[in-house]
Amino acid sequence: MIPAAFDYHRADTLDEALKLLKKHGDDAKVLSGGMSLLPMLKLRLASFAHLVDINRVPGLDYIKEEKGTLRIGAMTRQAALERSDVIKSKYPILADAVPLIADPLVRNRGTIGGNVANGDPGNDQPAIMIALGATFIVRGAKERSVAANQFYKGLYDTALARSEILTEIRIPVPPLKSGGAYTKLKRKTGDFAVAAAAVQLTLGKYGAVERAGIALTNAGLTPIEAVDAAKYLVGKMPDEKTIAEAAKMAAAKSAPSADRRGSVEYKKEMARVLTARALHKAVQRAGGS
Amino acid sequence: MSEPRTDAKICGMGHSMKRKEDPRFIRGQGRYIDDHVLPGMLYMDIVRSPHAHAKIKKINTAKALKIPGVLAVIDGPTLAKYNLHWMPTISGDTQMVLPIDEVMYQAQEVCAVIATERYIAADGVDAVEVEYEPLPVMVDPHKSLAPGAPVLRKDKEGKKDNLAFHWQAGDKADAERALAASDVVISENVYLPRIHVASMETCGCIADFDTAQGKLTVYMTTQAPHAVRTVLALVAGHVGLSEEKIRVVSPDIGGGFGGKVPVYPGYVVAIAASVVIGKPVKWIEDRMENLQADSFARDYHMKVELGAKRDGTMTSLKIKTVADHGYSNASANPSKFPAGLFSICTGSYDLKHAFCEVDAAYTHKPPGGVAYRCSFRVTEAVHAIERATDALAQKLNMDPAELRMKNFIKPEQFPYKSVLGWEYDSGNYGAALKKAMDIIGYDALRREQAEKRKKGELMGIGISSFTEIVGAGPSRDFDILGIKMFDSAEIRVHPTGKAIARFGTKSQGQGHETTYAQIVAEELGIPAAHVQVEEGDTDTAPYGLGTYASRSTPTSGAAAALASRKIRDKARKIAAHLLEVSEQDLEWEPGKFFVKGAPQMAKTIQECAFAAYTNHPQGMEAGLEAVHYYDPPNLTFPFGSYICVVDIDRGTGDVKVRRFVAVDDCGNIINPMIVDGQIHGGLTQGIGPALYEEISYDDEGNISGGSFLDYYVPTALETPKWETDKTITPSPHHPLGAKGVGESATVGAPPAIANAVVDALRHLGVTHLDIPITPEKVWTILKNKGVAE
Ligand SMILES: Cc1cc2nc3c(=O)[nH]c(=O)nc-3n(C[C@H](O)[C@H](O)[C@H](O)COP(=O)(O)OP(=O)(O)OC[C@H]3O[C@@H](n4cnc5c(N)ncnc54)[C@H](O)[C@@H]3O)c2cc1C
């Protein structure tokens, strides 16, 4: 587990980092927490001639609510999310998920930006971002924003160009009577999901579903947005039967592959079971019954 | 014995003394193999086969040799020049060091790159091009043993099948007759999968050949340094290595668990490279090499039949095993016991009829069969009998605790001669089970289970009442490659009353530096803090067979006690001389001799030691030291009863261990805290195979479970709170009444967990589940029975 040789560049500003990326083109790769990139390099599954380290770039590490938007800097560590009072009090979907990501050591280094930019369907944050209706702010030659559910193109293939850096994640502050949940089945601490479901709901005045975001982790080549299931829920009372039906619809969208964690059949079933459980929790947290 | 005889200052047996080795381990100041750096050292990295079976058509090294810093590529033909391309295994089989033209398992060593830096060596490995022609692969040991199967070991002249060995114990006809006459017989196919020791530190060495002196020093992660030295002298004599010019040093070891007993090809290649190049060569496996190429255990396919009378009295046991040894029988079993101590399979029960046999098969997998934290196939034996006992209870509709109580060997039957030939030294099995049942609240749990079952909730209670067999020798039965399995202690007391003690064993985390010091303290009254323990350097330590199979306390621990007693005998003479009384007038209490009836007339052991160098009696040799080579009269038979409670998630099939009570009996205890630590670690290495760990191969011989991404070693978060307790039944033959304890929990825990899961599913008609019990296995049952969420 010895990586091939590479040049290491430590950028002190965002502009410097962008300049380096531009200069080295396809030979360059952004290094943030390194918790996905370094294992790939060590196993020689990938190799890049230039790593551009953005850990010292100032101003990318924050969690703040402003004008109806939760803004999280790309370099915010998972451990910081785990400790954040804002997250704990208002974003139970993240509060559920973060302690289930990897292990404490990895969470001390791993960043939310790296997690969503990585493009690995095993990452937990992408499905959560889709369920929350998040937007990613990306800086290249200029700044642009991409909706989370438009970001993932394929296995390790995202809307990011090689010369771009993801700088911020924007999440609409959930209105009253909202609730979210993340349910994940894994073989052990440090393992990626056998299956996992992210759910974010808002209920209307009489308890019917007003908005629903549902997405699945490790259920295909990209995070899977369960659009049909979410649509189906809107306008309905989230009772046992409706939830069961929505969970079934979500699972039908999953296309996992078999591995040590389980067969295709098992994983699809787990997508259903976990979606149902996440929906129940989310409804409860939104103040429904 | 439960109260210490010595005070806290002396810290003899029974004190939970903090481990002397921990300050350096906790501060990161341990010196493991990779911490060693020698001047001018070169690095070796290994090219491994991606195929499980293939012809090597060509090894092209040109690109690798062009990389600046790559000095050499060593392949099979290079070694063949020195006749070092094959080596014997500890079990008397043979194994390639590097292949000439054919690879026999995935990850097999193909050639090695020697370079000036570790990173350059890895680049060199990347640049070596090997052309293979894939050949048919045999992964199934049953197919391998079937008539007409293609012969794998064509290197063995005249070999016409793939049987590595056949071994059996007991009277087959008698066992079968008794089974036929039984009222009920259960039969289960029990598979213990291939697993890996996954020690924190992988394997590695630095081979350092001094060309001027012709002396080879090998720093090596080995559990048996002396045995390695002798084997090296025997196999490499023809290239000029002779035993006085070989020094094996085993530094701090980050976990061995049996995986560091065998000699792997990498060690031999590194040694050959150093001898040829004349510089030190370091080789350290990376994690995936370790998980894919060596240190594999278990892989036992057992058919277990157990008979009983209607009232539950067990009558007869029969086990037929197919053992998958991979490409070579490279496990480390005593010569006369190719299937280890598997014939302990009658367990804790008074069985009058039994038979067991093992057919070992060659397959295209890496050599397996390492005794992973287990005294040679005892884990397999215990799993078989403990699972079968539960299946029998189920068939008889009897409580599994009651069935065990009924069939236990009774305390008054010890020493007990088992039908398969062992003499159990001591035991009180009923007391241990009773204690475990009381602690966990067995009856209340059974009531809770009944309530839950009515509501459709799945909860199970599992028992394992195991008996181990550890501490090999005695040397009349036990040897490895002809070397008898005694072990040794050498103690020197310095003039100021402090001591150094050296042993033929080698700690890998077990805490020998503390335990042995406490034994010396117990026997001599020299504070344990003043006893420096050393192991692992063959130039200084007395000869011994090393540490595995829970043998250190039974052998070297006994040697420590007896060597101490020799020293005490001499000290008594010195004390008599100093006090001007006769030896018979002296009484001993830990730390001093005093005159009977006049306790103020006394000489401490320290005073005696000083006199041994300054004022010893005329005609007595100066100095105060002793050596003892201890050949145990029998093995020791630690035992225990474990009870575990599991809850099963009906939606996912996930098993959660809610409680786990472990009552262990290892005879008299030297350091209770260390024993507890051994049990905790062992239990964790029991839950691993029970619920998580497995190495398997697809039809092409590709490994699954070859990295920590899919070899699921449990962490602290997966382990329940272990509730440990003990009973104490001393060994009658060990000088301290102690038994080995390093492996009890690894051996005893898996069947407790498996029994609990089966118990939770019993009402659905489930009688057996192979480990690891994955969520999907459980869920599949729930789905098929129509009870999944
Ligand atoms: C043992 C282990 C277990 C794990 N388990 C889980 C798990 O259960 N769930 C889970 O979600 N993850 C898991 N991970 C992955 C972990 O969460 C990583 O931290 C995360 O995937 C990547 O974040 P990072 O900051 O470490 O990014 P890096 O590893 O530094 O980078 C990852 C990729 O993203 C790119 N990148 C990083 N930051 C940016 C940016 N700001 N802009 C543009 N591109 C960027 C890099 O170029 C690289 O391609 C695990 C990792 C390990 C080692």
XYZ file of N, CA, C and O in Angstrom, chain B residues 27-153:
508
model
N 2.799 4.667 25.168
C 3.461 5.892 24.691
C 3.976 5.771 23.265
O 4.721 6.630 22.801
N 3.645 4.701 22.611
C 4.140 4.542 21.245
C 5.631 4.265 21.214
O 6.303 4.530 20.222
N 6.172 3.727 22.322
C 7.611 3.461 22.364
C 7.936 1.976 22.254
O 9.058 1.558 22.525
N 6.926 1.183 21.890
C 7.225 -0.206 21.577
C 8.152 -0.228 20.374
O 8.205 0.735 19.595
N 8.910 -1.301 20.250
C 9.813 -1.402 19.090
C 9.396 -2.626 18.285
O 9.795 -3.744 18.589
N 8.534 -2.369 17.325
C 8.067 -3.453 16.464
C 9.042 -3.599 15.303
O 9.946 -2.778 15.137
N 8.812 -4.609 14.504
C 9.797 -4.905 13.464
C 10.032 -3.696 12.553
O 11.168 -3.366 12.214
N 8.949 -3.005 12.190
C 9.130 -1.908 11.239
C 9.771 -0.673 11.874
O 10.132 0.270 11.176
N 9.897 -0.677 13.219
C 10.596 0.434 13.869
C 12.109 0.269 13.774
O 12.863 1.184 14.089
N 12.547 -0.911 13.389
C 13.985 -1.167 13.323
C 14.552 -0.701 11.983
O 14.001 -1.016 10.933
N 15.615 0.052 12.058
C 16.284 0.545 10.853
C 17.775 0.251 11.004
O 18.371 0.594 12.026
N 18.359 -0.410 10.030
C 19.788 -0.713 10.101
C 20.511 0.106 9.034
O 19.939 0.418 7.987
N 21.763 0.435 9.302
C 22.515 1.218 8.306
C 22.609 0.467 6.975
O 22.843 -0.742 6.961
N 22.372 1.173 5.912
C 22.524 0.575 4.581
C 21.422 -0.392 4.201
O 21.545 -1.155 3.246
N 20.345 -0.342 4.961
C 19.275 -1.322 4.769
C 18.580 -1.169 3.411
O 18.290 -0.056 2.974
N 18.288 -2.291 2.768
C 17.530 -2.293 1.521
C 16.105 -2.760 1.811
O 15.832 -3.284 2.891
N 15.246 -2.571 0.825
C 13.836 -2.918 1.021
C 13.386 -3.911 -0.035
O 13.800 -3.825 -1.198
N 12.518 -4.815 0.397
C 12.011 -5.811 -0.525
C 10.497 -5.670 -0.650
O 9.810 -5.381 0.318
N 9.997 -5.825 -1.845
C 8.552 -5.865 -2.066
C 8.285 -7.013 -3.035
O 9.157 -7.384 -3.818
N 7.076 -7.555 -2.960
C 6.818 -8.823 -3.631
C 5.779 -8.686 -4.739
O 4.722 -8.064 -4.546
N 6.081 -9.275 -5.885
C 5.118 -9.391 -6.986
C 4.281 -10.636 -6.710
O 4.830 -11.704 -6.465
N 2.974 -10.489 -6.731
C 2.097 -11.611 -6.377
C 1.186 -11.990 -7.526
O 0.818 -11.156 -8.343
N 0.780 -13.237 -7.524
C -0.017 -13.734 -8.631
C -1.465 -13.277 -8.541
O -2.097 -13.418 -7.497
N -2.015 -12.758 -9.651
C -3.439 -12.439 -9.665
C -4.278 -13.697 -9.903
O -5.484 -13.666 -9.722
N -3.649 -14.778 -10.314
C -4.378 -16.008 -10.638
C -4.219 -17.042 -9.523
O -3.198 -17.102 -8.875
N -5.253 -17.878 -9.380
C -5.189 -18.944 -8.381
C -4.414 -20.148 -8.916
O -3.910 -20.950 -8.141
N -4.356 -20.266 -10.218
C -3.587 -21.365 -10.803
C -3.193 -20.935 -12.209
O -4.063 -20.604 -13.016
N -1.934 -20.914 -12.471
C -1.501 -20.464 -13.794
C -0.078 -20.899 -14.048
O 0.709 -21.144 -13.129
N 0.205 -21.011 -15.322
C 1.573 -21.262 -15.741
C 2.248 -19.902 -15.889
O 1.658 -18.963 -16.426
N 3.468 -19.797 -15.397
C 4.222 -18.563 -15.597
C 4.976 -18.719 -16.909
O 5.846 -19.580 -17.034
N 4.599 -17.899 -17.889
C 5.261 -18.036 -19.179
C 6.530 -17.193 -19.233
O 7.517 -17.586 -19.814
N 6.453 -16.029 -18.604
C 7.606 -15.153 -18.702
C 7.565 -14.100 -17.602
O 6.502 -13.588 -17.287
N 8.693 -13.825 -17.023
C 8.789 -12.704 -16.083
C 9.733 -11.692 -16.706
O 10.916 -11.968 -16.882
N 9.173 -10.539 -17.058
C 9.992 -9.518 -17.700
C 10.358 -8.445 -16.673
O 9.507 -7.702 -16.194
N 11.639 -8.365 -16.351
C 12.076 -7.471 -15.279
C 12.774 -6.219 -15.814
O 13.189 -5.369 -15.029
N 12.868 -6.135 -17.136
C 13.687 -5.057 -17.713
C 13.242 -3.669 -17.253
O 14.061 -2.852 -16.816
N 11.916 -3.423 -17.312
C 11.423 -2.087 -16.936
C 11.692 -1.801 -15.461
O 12.043 -0.679 -15.084
N 11.502 -2.808 -14.640
C 11.719 -2.614 -13.205
C 13.177 -2.286 -12.933
O 13.490 -1.377 -12.154
N 14.070 -3.020 -13.586
C 15.498 -2.831 -13.316
C 16.004 -1.483 -13.821
O 17.068 -1.029 -13.409
N 15.216 -0.840 -14.689
C 15.618 0.487 -15.177
C 15.317 1.590 -14.169
O 15.850 2.692 -14.278
N 14.425 1.316 -13.218
C 14.069 2.350 -12.240
C 15.276 2.604 -11.337
O 15.802 1.666 -10.736
N 15.712 3.877 -11.232
C 16.863 4.140 -10.360
C 16.556 3.706 -8.932
O 15.499 4.037 -8.405
N 17.442 2.941 -8.350
C 17.227 2.460 -6.986
C 16.763 1.021 -6.922
O 16.852 0.395 -5.874
N 16.264 0.485 -8.025
C 15.938 -0.949 -8.029
C 17.235 -1.711 -8.295
O 17.909 -1.480 -9.298
N 17.584 -2.608 -7.364
C 18.880 -3.277 -7.474
C 18.788 -4.673 -8.067
O 19.703 -5.125 -8.746
N 17.692 -5.358 -7.768
C 17.611 -6.747 -8.229
C 16.175 -7.208 -8.202
O 15.345 -6.675 -7.457
N 15.882 -8.188 -9.048
C 14.613 -8.898 -8.968
C 14.958 -10.373 -8.777
O 15.704 -10.946 -9.574
N 14.445 -10.925 -7.689
C 14.759 -12.319 -7.365
C 13.554 -13.176 -7.732
O 12.438 -12.888 -7.295
N 13.776 -14.205 -8.539
C 12.661 -15.088 -8.866
C 13.029 -16.538 -8.543
O 14.117 -16.808 -8.010
N 12.115 -17.439 -8.870
C 12.329 -18.850 -8.545
C 13.629 -19.397 -9.099
O 14.421 -19.995 -8.349
N 13.887 -19.185 -10.403
C 15.144 -19.692 -10.948
C 16.382 -19.130 -10.220
O 17.369 -19.851 -10.051
N 16.308 -17.855 -9.750
C 17.451 -17.332 -8.981
C 17.667 -18.182 -7.733
O 18.797 -18.575 -7.414
N 16.569 -18.457 -7.020
C 16.704 -19.237 -5.783
C 17.108 -20.677 -6.072
O 17.802 -21.306 -5.278
N 16.654 -21.178 -7.227
C 16.957 -22.573 -7.561
C 18.459 -22.796 -7.649
O 18.964 -23.873 -7.342
N 19.180 -21.754 -8.037
C 20.644 -21.874 -8.111
C 21.238 -22.266 -6.755
O 22.277 -22.892 -6.678
N 20.559 -21.820 -5.696
C 21.037 -22.144 -4.344
C 20.204 -23.260 -3.706
O 20.314 -23.522 -2.524
N 19.358 -23.855 -4.525
C 18.420 -24.872 -4.042
C 17.579 -24.350 -2.873
O 17.356 -25.035 -1.871
N 17.105 -23.103 -2.996
C 16.276 -22.502 -1.937
C 14.870 -22.184 -2.439
O 14.139 -21.431 -1.815
N 14.494 -22.735 -3.579
C 13.190 -22.391 -4.152
C 12.050 -23.194 -3.524
O 10.895 -22.894 -3.739
N 12.352 -24.223 -2.768
C 11.350 -24.961 -1.996
C 11.761 -24.956 -0.537
O 12.944 -24.843 -0.221
N 10.764 -25.101 0.335
C 11.103 -25.215 1.764
C 10.138 -26.194 2.427
O 9.042 -26.422 1.930
N 10.570 -26.772 3.541
C 9.640 -27.630 4.281
C 8.668 -26.772 5.074
O 8.996 -25.637 5.434
N 7.469 -27.264 5.326
C 6.562 -26.557 6.234
C 6.704 -27.185 7.619
O 7.272 -28.270 7.762
N 6.161 -26.479 8.613
C 6.279 -26.991 9.982
C 5.554 -28.326 10.120
O 5.880 -29.138 10.965
N 4.544 -28.533 9.272
C 3.798 -29.787 9.369
C 4.397 -30.888 8.496
O 3.751 -31.890 8.236
N 5.615 -30.682 8.025
C 6.287 -31.755 7.307
C 5.891 -31.868 5.838
O 6.236 -32.838 5.170
N 5.152 -30.880 5.333
C 4.848 -30.835 3.903
C 5.935 -29.962 3.244
O 6.929 -29.605 3.895
N 5.756 -29.667 1.983
C 6.685 -28.764 1.316
C 5.915 -27.617 0.684
O 4.713 -27.728 0.435
N 6.611 -26.546 0.437
C 5.980 -25.326 -0.081
C 6.996 -24.587 -0.939
O 8.181 -24.565 -0.608
N 6.495 -23.988 -2.039
C 7.404 -23.182 -2.846
C 7.817 -21.943 -2.077
O 7.002 -21.339 -1.388
N 9.067 -21.543 -2.226
C 9.458 -20.214 -1.762
C 9.114 -19.232 -2.882
O 8.360 -18.291 -2.695
N 9.654 -19.497 -4.073
C 9.235 -18.776 -5.270
C 9.064 -19.811 -6.379
O 9.840 -20.757 -6.468
N 8.061 -19.610 -7.236
C 7.776 -20.628 -8.244
C 8.757 -20.580 -9.419
O 9.289 -19.517 -9.747
N 8.950 -21.745 -10.013
C 9.734 -21.812 -11.239
C 8.811 -21.552 -12.431
O 9.094 -20.721 -13.280
N 7.680 -22.279 -12.461
C 6.836 -22.134 -13.655
C 5.344 -22.210 -13.387
O 4.554 -22.105 -14.312
N 4.933 -22.391 -12.147
C 3.499 -22.529 -11.914
C 3.122 -21.902 -10.576
O 3.796 -22.132 -9.570
N 2.028 -21.110 -10.579
C 1.534 -20.572 -9.305
C 0.297 -21.356 -8.898
O -0.489 -21.780 -9.747
N 0.118 -21.526 -7.595
C -0.904 -22.432 -7.076
C -1.962 -21.743 -6.230
O -2.874 -22.381 -5.736
N -1.854 -20.445 -6.017
C -2.924 -19.715 -5.337
C -2.795 -18.228 -5.632
O -1.721 -17.733 -5.940
N -3.944 -17.555 -5.532
C -3.928 -16.112 -5.729
C -3.111 -15.463 -4.616
O -3.194 -15.891 -3.468
N -2.350 -14.446 -4.995
C -1.470 -13.721 -4.061
C -0.193 -14.490 -3.744
O 0.600 -14.063 -2.901
N 0.029 -15.614 -4.418
C 1.302 -16.317 -4.207
C 2.461 -15.424 -4.641
O 2.391 -14.699 -5.641
N 3.557 -15.516 -3.916
C 4.772 -14.785 -4.246
C 5.293 -15.279 -5.592
O 5.454 -16.490 -5.776
N 5.549 -14.356 -6.511
C 6.081 -14.742 -7.825
C 7.549 -14.346 -7.945
O 8.386 -15.122 -8.366
N 7.850 -13.122 -7.559
C 9.245 -12.695 -7.492
C 9.327 -11.485 -6.567
O 8.309 -10.944 -6.165
N 10.548 -11.103 -6.230
C 10.719 -10.025 -5.258
C 11.662 -8.972 -5.797
O 12.669 -9.288 -6.428
N 11.310 -7.722 -5.538
C 12.131 -6.595 -5.978
C 12.915 -6.061 -4.783
O 12.353 -5.838 -3.709
N 14.210 -5.877 -4.982
C 15.057 -5.318 -3.926
C 15.462 -3.911 -4.369
O 15.941 -3.723 -5.482
N 15.235 -2.943 -3.467
C 15.512 -1.556 -3.844
C 16.054 -0.785 -2.657
O 15.998 -1.246 -1.512
N 16.530 0.394 -2.950
C 17.146 1.202 -1.891
C 16.114 1.885 -1.005
O 16.434 2.348 0.080
N 14.862 2.008 -1.505
C 13.823 2.628 -0.688
C 12.536 1.819 -0.797
O 12.285 1.183 -1.816
N 11.720 1.908 0.232
C 10.456 1.178 0.243
C 9.588 1.589 -0.959
O 8.961 0.750 -1.598
N 9.539 2.897 -1.234
C 8.674 3.378 -2.308
C 9.186 2.908 -3.673
O 8.419 2.565 -4.557
N 10.490 2.882 -3.806
C 11.059 2.445 -5.082
C 10.790 0.948 -5.276
O 10.483 0.488 -6.384
N 10.870 0.188 -4.193
C 10.568 -1.241 -4.299
C 9.143 -1.435 -4.816
O 8.875 -2.285 -5.674
N 8.215 -0.622 -4.315
C 6.819 -0.736 -4.763
C 6.682 -0.343 -6.231
O 5.951 -0.988 -6.984
N 7.396 0.696 -6.636
C 7.377 1.065 -8.058
C 7.941 -0.075 -8.901
O 7.445 -0.355 -9.995
N 8.979 -0.714 -8.373
C 9.577 -1.845 -9.090
C 8.579 -2.972 -9.268
O 8.459 -3.559 -10.348
N 7.839 -3.275 -8.218
C 6.819 -4.328 -8.302
C 5.806 -3.996 -9.394
O 5.414 -4.842 -10.191
N 5.420 -2.708 -9.427
C 4.459 -2.264 -10.442
C 4.999 -2.457 -11.860
O 4.233 -2.672 -12.801
N 6.313 -2.363 -11.997
C 6.914 -2.370 -13.334
C 7.285 -3.775 -13.822
O 7.629 -3.953 -14.982
N 7.247 -4.758 -12.936
C 7.544 -6.129 -13.372
C 6.355 -6.652 -14.177
O 5.204 -6.517 -13.756
N 6.639 -7.224 -15.344
C 5.560 -7.764 -16.173
C 5.653 -9.279 -16.183
O 6.679 -9.848 -16.549
N 4.543 -9.897 -15.754
C 4.521 -11.358 -15.728
C 3.459 -11.842 -16.698
O 2.322 -11.366 -16.680
N 3.850 -12.763 -17.561
C 2.873 -13.366 -18.481
C 2.409 -14.682 -17.894
O 3.222 -15.562 -17.602
N 1.106 -14.812 -17.741
C 0.544 -16.038 -17.176
C -0.330 -16.737 -18.207
O -0.943 -16.093 -19.055
N -0.426 -18.035 -18.068
C -1.446 -18.776 -18.805
C -2.339 -19.423 -17.750
O -1.930 -20.365 -17.078
N -3.550 -18.885 -17.591
C -4.420 -19.404 -16.528
C -4.730 -20.884 -16.732
O -4.919 -21.334 -17.857
N -4.766 -21.624 -15.636
C -5.053 -23.061 -15.656
C -6.303 -23.321 -14.816
O -6.716 -22.471 -14.031
N -6.898 -24.506 -14.976
C -8.121 -24.803 -14.219
C -7.889 -24.721 -12.710
O -6.820 -25.089 -12.227
N -8.920 -24.258 -12.012
C -8.778 -23.984 -10.583
C -9.665 -24.921 -9.760
O -10.823 -25.146 -10.111
N -9.112 -25.442 -8.677
C -9.874 -26.298 -7.758
C -10.053 -25.541 -6.452
O -9.088 -25.275 -5.746
N -11.298 -25.153 -6.140
C -11.514 -24.431 -4.877
C -12.301 -25.249 -3.862
O -12.256 -24.973 -2.667
N -13.012 -26.284 -4.334
C -13.884 -27.036 -3.432
C -13.156 -28.275 -2.894
O -12.787 -29.163 -3.661
N -12.947 -28.341 -1.585
C -12.180 -29.477 -1.049
C -12.885 -30.821 -1.254
O -12.222 -31.851 -1.362
N -14.221 -30.804 -1.299
C -14.934 -32.062 -1.536
C -14.659 -32.569 -2.942
O -14.382 -33.750 -3.145
N -14.722 -31.647 -3.909
C -14.414 -32.047 -5.297
C -12.955 -32.473 -5.417
O -12.616 -33.381 -6.162
N -12.116 -31.786 -4.678
C -10.690 -32.092 -4.747
C -10.414 -33.520 -4.280
O -9.523 -34.195 -4.791
N -11.206 -33.980 -3.301
C -10.990 -35.330 -2.753
C -11.757 -36.402 -3.527
O -11.559 -37.592 -3.289
N -12.628 -35.966 -4.447
C -13.425 -36.945 -5.193
C -12.514 -37.747 -6.121
O -11.505 -37.234 -6.614
N -12.869 -39.015 -6.337
C -12.044 -39.839 -7.223
C -11.951 -39.205 -8.609
O -12.929 -38.649 -9.108
N -10.789 -39.276 -9.191
C -10.616 -38.761 -10.545
C -10.320 -37.276 -10.628
O -10.150 -36.746 -11.728
N -10.276 -36.602 -9.484
C -9.965 -35.165 -9.522
C -8.534 -34.980 -10.020
O -7.653 -35.788 -9.700
N -8.298 -33.916 -10.784
C -6.922 -33.676 -11.247
C -5.983 -33.481 -10.042
O -6.361 -32.839 -9.066
N -4.804 -34.042 -10.133
C -3.862 -33.980 -9.006
C -3.190 -32.608 -8.959
O -2.629 -32.147 -9.952
N -3.293 -31.944 -7.787
C -2.743 -30.598 -7.664
C -1.237 -30.607 -7.418
O -0.498 -29.843 -8.018
N -0.814 -31.476 -6.524
C 0.603 -31.464 -6.139
C 1.405 -32.398 -7.034
O 1.866 -33.456 -6.604
